[in-house]
Short mmCIF file of C-alpha atoms in Angstrom, two decimals:
data_model
loop_
_atom_site.label_atom_id
_atom_site.label_comp_id
_atom_site.label_asym_id
_atom_site.label_seq_id
_atom_site.Cartn_x
_atom_site.Cartn_y
_atom_site.Cartn_z
CA MET D 1 -12.68 59.71 12.42
CA TRP D 2 -10.57 57.82 14.97
CA PHE D 3 -10.95 54.06 14.82
CA LYS D 4 -12.08 52.63 18.17
CA ASN D 5 -10.98 49.02 17.67
CA LEU D 6 -8.15 47.71 15.52
CA LYS D 7 -8.10 44.30 13.83
CA LEU D 8 -4.57 44.12 12.44
CA TYR D 9 -3.44 42.61 9.15
CA ARG D 10 -0.61 43.20 6.71
CA LEU D 11 -0.65 44.06 3.05
CA ALA D 12 1.10 41.29 1.15
CA PRO D 13 4.61 42.08 -0.09
CA ASN D 14 4.52 43.56 -3.60
CA HIS D 15 0.75 43.99 -3.28
CA GLY D 16 0.65 46.82 -5.84
CA LEU D 17 -2.73 47.95 -4.51
CA THR D 18 -3.82 51.44 -5.61
CA ALA D 19 -6.87 53.52 -4.84
CA ALA D 20 -7.92 53.40 -8.50
CA ASP D 21 -7.72 49.59 -8.59
CA LEU D 22 -9.62 49.38 -5.33
CA GLU D 23 -12.33 51.75 -6.57
CA ALA D 24 -12.90 49.57 -9.65
CA ALA D 25 -12.93 46.38 -7.56
CA LEU D 26 -15.44 47.70 -5.02
CA ALA D 27 -17.92 49.12 -7.55
CA PRO D 28 -19.62 45.79 -8.45
CA LEU D 29 -20.38 45.23 -4.76
CA ALA D 30 -21.59 48.73 -3.89
CA PHE D 31 -24.23 48.74 -1.16
CA ARG D 32 -27.86 48.13 -2.02
CA PRO D 33 -30.58 48.17 0.66
CA CYS D 34 -32.32 44.94 1.65
CA GLY D 35 -34.98 43.73 -0.73
CA SER D 36 -38.38 42.76 0.61
CA GLN D 37 -37.29 39.14 1.20
CA ASP D 38 -33.69 39.85 2.25
CA SER D 39 -32.73 39.47 5.90
CA GLN D 40 -29.36 41.16 5.33
CA SER D 41 -27.47 43.12 2.69
CA SER D 42 -23.82 44.21 2.62
CA GLY D 43 -21.89 46.44 0.25
CA TRP D 44 -19.41 49.29 -0.06
CA VAL D 45 -20.39 52.92 0.53
CA PHE D 46 -18.59 56.27 0.25
CA PRO D 47 -16.41 56.91 3.33
CA ARG D 48 -17.27 60.57 2.85
CA GLU D 49 -19.93 62.15 0.67
CA ASP D 50 -18.68 62.53 -2.93
CA SER D 51 -15.39 60.81 -2.07
CA GLY D 52 -15.81 57.70 -4.20
CA LEU D 53 -15.72 54.20 -2.70
CA ALA D 54 -11.98 54.44 -1.99
CA TYR D 55 -11.02 57.69 -0.27
CA ALA D 56 -7.30 58.24 -0.82
CA SER D 57 -4.84 60.76 0.59
CA ASN D 58 -1.03 60.60 0.57
CA GLY D 59 -0.78 56.82 0.32
CA GLN D 60 -3.57 56.20 2.84
CA ILE D 61 -6.91 54.70 1.74
CA LEU D 62 -10.20 54.55 3.60
CA ILE D 63 -13.08 52.27 2.59
CA THR D 64 -16.37 51.54 4.34
CA LEU D 65 -18.58 48.46 4.37
CA CYS D 66 -22.27 49.02 5.12
CA THR D 67 -24.32 46.13 6.46
CA GLU D 68 -28.09 46.38 6.72
CA LYS D 69 -30.10 43.84 8.72
CA ARG D 70 -33.81 43.35 9.19
CA LEU D 71 -34.83 43.07 12.82
CA LEU D 72 -37.00 39.97 13.04
CA PRO D 73 -36.43 38.26 16.41
CA ALA D 74 -36.98 34.53 16.69
CA THR D 75 -39.43 35.17 19.55
CA VAL D 76 -41.68 37.12 17.16
CA ILE D 77 -41.57 34.35 14.56
CA ASN D 78 -42.23 31.65 17.17
CA GLN D 79 -45.20 33.53 18.64
CA ALA D 80 -46.77 34.06 15.21
CA ALA D 81 -46.10 30.42 14.31
CA ARG D 82 -47.83 29.18 17.47
CA GLU D 83 -50.88 31.27 16.68
CA ARG D 84 -50.91 30.00 13.09
CA ALA D 85 -50.51 26.41 14.33
CA LEU D 86 -53.57 26.76 16.59
CA GLN D 87 -55.63 27.93 13.63
CA ILE D 88 -54.44 24.98 11.54
CA GLU D 89 -55.14 22.57 14.39
CA GLU D 90 -58.75 23.78 14.55
CA GLN D 91 -59.10 23.26 10.81
CA GLN D 92 -57.46 19.83 10.48
CA GLY D 93 -58.31 18.41 13.90
CA TYR D 94 -54.75 17.64 15.06
CA LYS D 95 -51.57 19.52 15.87
CA PRO D 96 -49.11 20.25 13.08
CA GLY D 97 -46.10 17.92 13.04
CA ARG D 98 -42.45 18.95 13.10
CA LYS D 99 -42.17 19.23 9.31
CA GLN D 100 -45.36 21.27 9.08
CA MET D 101 -44.22 23.58 11.90
CA LYS D 102 -40.98 24.20 10.00
CA GLU D 103 -42.98 25.16 6.93
CA ILE D 104 -45.22 27.43 9.02
CA LYS D 105 -42.18 29.26 10.43
CA GLU D 106 -40.70 29.69 6.96
CA GLN D 107 -43.99 31.11 5.71
CA ILE D 108 -44.28 33.46 8.71
CA THR D 109 -40.72 34.67 8.10
CA MET D 110 -41.48 35.47 4.46
CA GLU D 111 -44.64 37.35 5.48
CA LEU D 112 -42.96 39.38 8.23
CA LEU D 113 -39.63 40.23 6.58
CA PRO D 114 -40.97 43.06 4.38
CA LYS D 115 -42.53 44.67 7.47
CA ALA D 116 -39.45 44.38 9.69
CA PHE D 117 -37.41 47.43 10.65
CA THR D 118 -33.85 47.67 9.34
CA VAL D 119 -30.64 48.84 11.02
CA GLN D 120 -27.36 49.73 9.36
CA ARG D 121 -23.80 49.35 10.59
CA ASP D 122 -20.71 50.81 8.97
CA THR D 123 -17.33 49.08 9.26
CA ARG D 124 -14.36 51.20 8.24
CA VAL D 125 -11.08 49.93 6.84
CA TRP D 126 -7.80 51.85 6.80
CA ILE D 127 -5.24 50.73 4.22
CA ASP D 128 -1.72 52.12 4.63
CA THR D 129 0.04 51.47 1.31
CA LYS D 130 3.22 53.19 2.56
CA ASN D 131 3.75 51.10 5.68
CA GLY D 132 1.86 47.99 4.67
CA TRP D 133 -0.96 48.05 7.22
CA PHE D 134 -4.51 46.80 6.66
CA VAL D 135 -6.66 47.69 9.69
CA ILE D 136 -10.37 47.05 10.29
CA ASP D 137 -12.32 49.09 12.86
CA ALA D 138 -14.15 46.10 14.33
CA SER D 139 -14.63 44.77 17.84
CA ALA D 140 -15.59 41.23 16.79
CA ALA D 141 -13.88 38.69 14.56
CA ALA D 142 -17.10 38.01 12.65
CA GLN D 143 -17.33 41.68 11.66
CA ALA D 144 -13.77 41.63 10.34
CA ASP D 145 -14.38 38.35 8.52
CA GLU D 146 -17.34 39.95 6.76
CA VAL D 147 -15.05 42.66 5.38
CA LEU D 148 -12.36 40.21 4.30
CA GLY D 149 -14.89 37.85 2.74
CA LEU D 150 -16.46 40.56 0.59
CA LEU D 151 -13.07 41.90 -0.49
CA ALA D 152 -11.92 38.42 -1.46
CA LYS D 153 -14.73 38.26 -4.01
CA THR D 154 -13.28 41.10 -6.06
CA LEU D 155 -9.52 41.33 -5.33
CA THR D 156 -7.31 38.77 -7.09
CA PRO D 157 -4.75 38.01 -5.84
CA PHE D 158 -5.98 38.82 -2.34
CA PRO D 159 -3.53 41.41 -0.95
CA VAL D 160 -4.12 40.85 2.79
CA VAL D 161 -2.10 38.48 5.00
CA PRO D 162 -2.09 37.79 8.77
CA LEU D 163 0.21 39.65 11.12
CA HIS D 164 2.64 37.45 13.08
CA VAL D 165 4.93 38.67 15.87
CA GLU D 166 7.82 36.93 17.62
CA MET D 167 6.38 37.10 21.15
CA SER D 168 2.73 36.34 21.87
CA PRO D 169 0.89 39.36 23.33
CA GLY D 170 -0.18 37.29 26.35
CA ALA D 171 3.40 36.31 27.19
CA ALA D 172 4.66 39.85 26.60
CA MET D 173 2.00 41.51 28.75
CA THR D 174 2.62 38.99 31.53
CA LEU D 175 6.34 39.76 31.39
CA TRP D 176 5.75 43.53 31.51
CA LEU D 177 3.54 43.13 34.59
CA SER D 178 5.87 40.75 36.41
CA GLU D 179 8.87 43.02 35.81
CA ASP D 180 6.82 46.17 36.48
CA GLU D 181 8.26 47.71 33.34
CA ALA D 182 6.48 48.64 30.12
CA PRO D 183 8.36 48.59 26.80
CA ALA D 184 10.01 51.78 25.59
CA GLY D 185 7.50 54.45 24.66
CA PHE D 186 4.60 52.83 26.53
CA THR D 187 3.11 53.07 30.00
CA ILE D 188 0.77 50.63 31.74
CA ASP D 189 -2.65 52.00 32.70
CA GLN D 190 -5.47 50.98 35.03
CA ASP D 191 -7.25 48.12 33.28
CA THR D 192 -5.81 44.62 33.55
CA GLN D 193 -7.11 41.08 33.27
CA LEU D 194 -5.26 37.93 34.22
CA GLN D 195 -6.63 34.48 33.45
CA SER D 196 -5.60 30.99 34.44
CA THR D 197 -4.06 28.88 31.69
CA GLY D 198 -5.50 25.76 33.32
CA GLU D 199 -8.90 24.14 32.86
CA SER D 200 -10.56 26.36 35.46
CA ARG D 201 -9.99 29.51 33.35
CA ALA D 202 -10.25 31.47 36.60
CA SER D 203 -9.69 35.18 36.03
CA VAL D 204 -9.18 38.40 37.93
CA ARG D 205 -9.97 41.85 36.50
CA TYR D 206 -8.76 45.27 37.62
CA GLN D 207 -10.72 48.27 36.38
CA ARG D 208 -9.67 51.85 37.03
CA GLN D 209 -7.16 50.44 39.49
CA THR D 210 -3.39 50.09 39.28
CA VAL D 211 -2.24 46.51 39.81
CA ASP D 212 0.22 46.09 42.66
CA VAL D 213 3.32 44.42 41.25
CA ASP D 214 3.60 41.90 44.11
CA GLU D 215 -0.06 40.97 43.69
CA ALA D 216 0.40 40.57 39.93
CA ARG D 217 3.42 38.31 40.50
CA ARG D 218 1.39 36.11 42.88
CA HIS D 219 -1.29 35.66 40.24
CA ILE D 220 1.33 34.88 37.59
CA GLN D 221 3.10 32.38 39.85
CA ALA D 222 -0.29 30.74 40.43
CA GLY D 223 -0.55 30.07 36.70
CA LYS D 224 -2.37 33.12 35.37
CA GLN D 225 -1.41 35.05 32.25
CA CYS D 226 -2.29 38.60 31.29
CA THR D 227 -5.02 38.64 28.63
CA ARG D 228 -5.91 42.37 28.59
CA LEU D 229 -3.74 45.36 29.41
CA ALA D 230 -4.54 49.06 29.17
CA MET D 231 -1.61 51.10 27.89
CA THR D 232 -0.67 54.54 26.64
CA TRP D 233 1.75 55.19 23.80
CA ASN D 234 4.02 58.25 24.10
CA ASP D 235 1.36 60.19 26.03
CA ARG D 236 -0.54 60.44 22.73
CA VAL D 237 -2.87 57.45 22.35
CA SER D 238 -4.46 55.17 24.95
CA PHE D 239 -5.69 51.66 24.16
CA VAL D 240 -6.25 48.15 25.51
CA LEU D 241 -4.13 45.31 24.11
CA THR D 242 -5.55 41.76 24.16
CA GLU D 243 -3.94 38.35 24.02
CA ASN D 244 -5.18 37.98 20.42
CA LEU D 245 -3.27 41.09 19.29
CA ASP D 246 -6.51 43.04 19.03
CA ILE D 247 -6.38 46.69 20.05
CA LYS D 248 -9.50 48.04 21.71
CA ARG D 249 -10.74 51.34 23.17
CA VAL D 250 -8.35 53.43 21.08
CA ALA D 251 -8.51 57.11 22.08
CA PRO D 252 -6.35 60.11 21.17
CA LEU D 253 -5.17 62.04 24.22
CA ASP D 254 -5.24 65.80 24.77
CA VAL D 255 -2.04 66.52 22.84
CA LEU D 256 -3.68 65.10 19.71
CA LYS D 257 -7.19 66.40 20.40
CA GLU D 258 -5.83 69.95 20.24
CA ARG D 259 -4.54 69.29 16.73
CA GLN D 260 -7.70 67.43 15.75
CA ASP D 261 -9.92 70.31 16.89
CA ALA D 262 -8.02 72.86 14.81
CA GLN D 263 -10.37 74.60 12.41
CA ALA D 264 -10.11 73.74 8.73
CA ALA D 265 -11.47 75.85 5.89
CA ASN D 266 -14.25 73.36 5.13
CA GLU D 267 -15.55 69.89 5.91
CA ALA D 268 -13.49 68.21 3.20
CA GLU D 269 -10.24 69.71 4.52
CA GLN D 270 -11.16 68.76 8.08
CA PHE D 271 -11.84 65.16 7.00
CA GLU D 272 -8.50 64.97 5.22
CA ALA D 273 -6.65 66.47 8.19
CA ASP D 274 -8.32 64.10 10.66
CA PHE D 275 -7.54 61.08 8.49
CA ALA D 276 -3.91 62.15 8.07
CA LEU D 277 -3.54 62.65 11.83
CA MET D 278 -5.09 59.29 12.71
CA SER D 279 -3.22 57.27 10.09
CA GLY D 280 0.11 58.90 10.91
CA GLU D 281 -0.15 58.39 14.65
CA LEU D 282 -1.51 54.84 14.46
CA ALA D 283 1.14 53.76 11.96
CA ARG D 284 3.86 54.83 14.38
CA LEU D 285 2.05 53.24 17.34
CA LEU D 286 1.74 49.91 15.49
CA ASP D 287 5.40 49.94 14.49
CA ASP D 288 6.44 50.52 18.11
CA LEU D 289 4.03 47.84 19.37
CA VAL D 290 5.33 45.23 16.93
CA ALA D 291 8.88 46.09 18.02
CA ALA D 292 7.83 45.68 21.67
CA LEU D 293 6.53 42.20 20.79
CA GLY D 294 9.90 41.14 19.45
CA GLY D 295 9.40 42.21 15.88
CA GLU D 296 7.51 40.65 13.01
CA ARG D 297 7.82 37.05 11.85
CA ARG D 298 8.00 36.86 8.09
CA GLY D 299 7.20 34.10 5.66
CA GLU D 300 4.12 32.67 7.48
CA SER D 301 0.80 31.97 5.81
#
């Protein structure tokens, strides 16, 4: 249940978004597997069996985007095209030109697509209507953009806006390292990256190693800024904060795992309990993190 990576957005003020409205909006774009000539297909699926497309509990909503892709590497297409080109060369007495080769590759692609294997990837979205959070469990910007793009086709007005904070994460993390003091409620862990702000983009990375404060200050004085910093919030959740305000490698610690492992009467109750635990803890973590970054800037587009 726990999201591993957090792409952070805000629900627009006065968004009025409800689970029922979301369910109706997602239905026209429910997931359908790739057709024989489709290289990719995306659509919404049930977050949990028999839950509907928008799973809702106590003001928290969970939705899931499924993306299916056909695995047809360019090397396979190119190899088949070369073999086809040799056959054509024998027939017509000269090598196919650039335009003809393009047509050959397009034909090969159409022939091979129906035979290609498919893989599926689920991207989960947590919508906190009580605290105004919209969070995508994605490690890459393109994956998050896919979610936002599909939602924008059905939600009018679009209820999601960027998150802006007063202090940039890079500047804040650099300050915390140089002063050897994490913000209230947080501790600094053993994964740090500092990168030069100059053209060289030189960087130094510490993994599973505590950064010596004097060494960190020397790097900062030399023009480097912290771009990744492992942290723990209230001894409950560990994560890595990046300069882009992405949160990666999110993991509940033992104090939460004990609650998460508590036995529920059935699978449905366990799912609801896990979702409530995750959404409650992450909402408080995000509020504290925004406060540590100087608070939220309002009124930006």
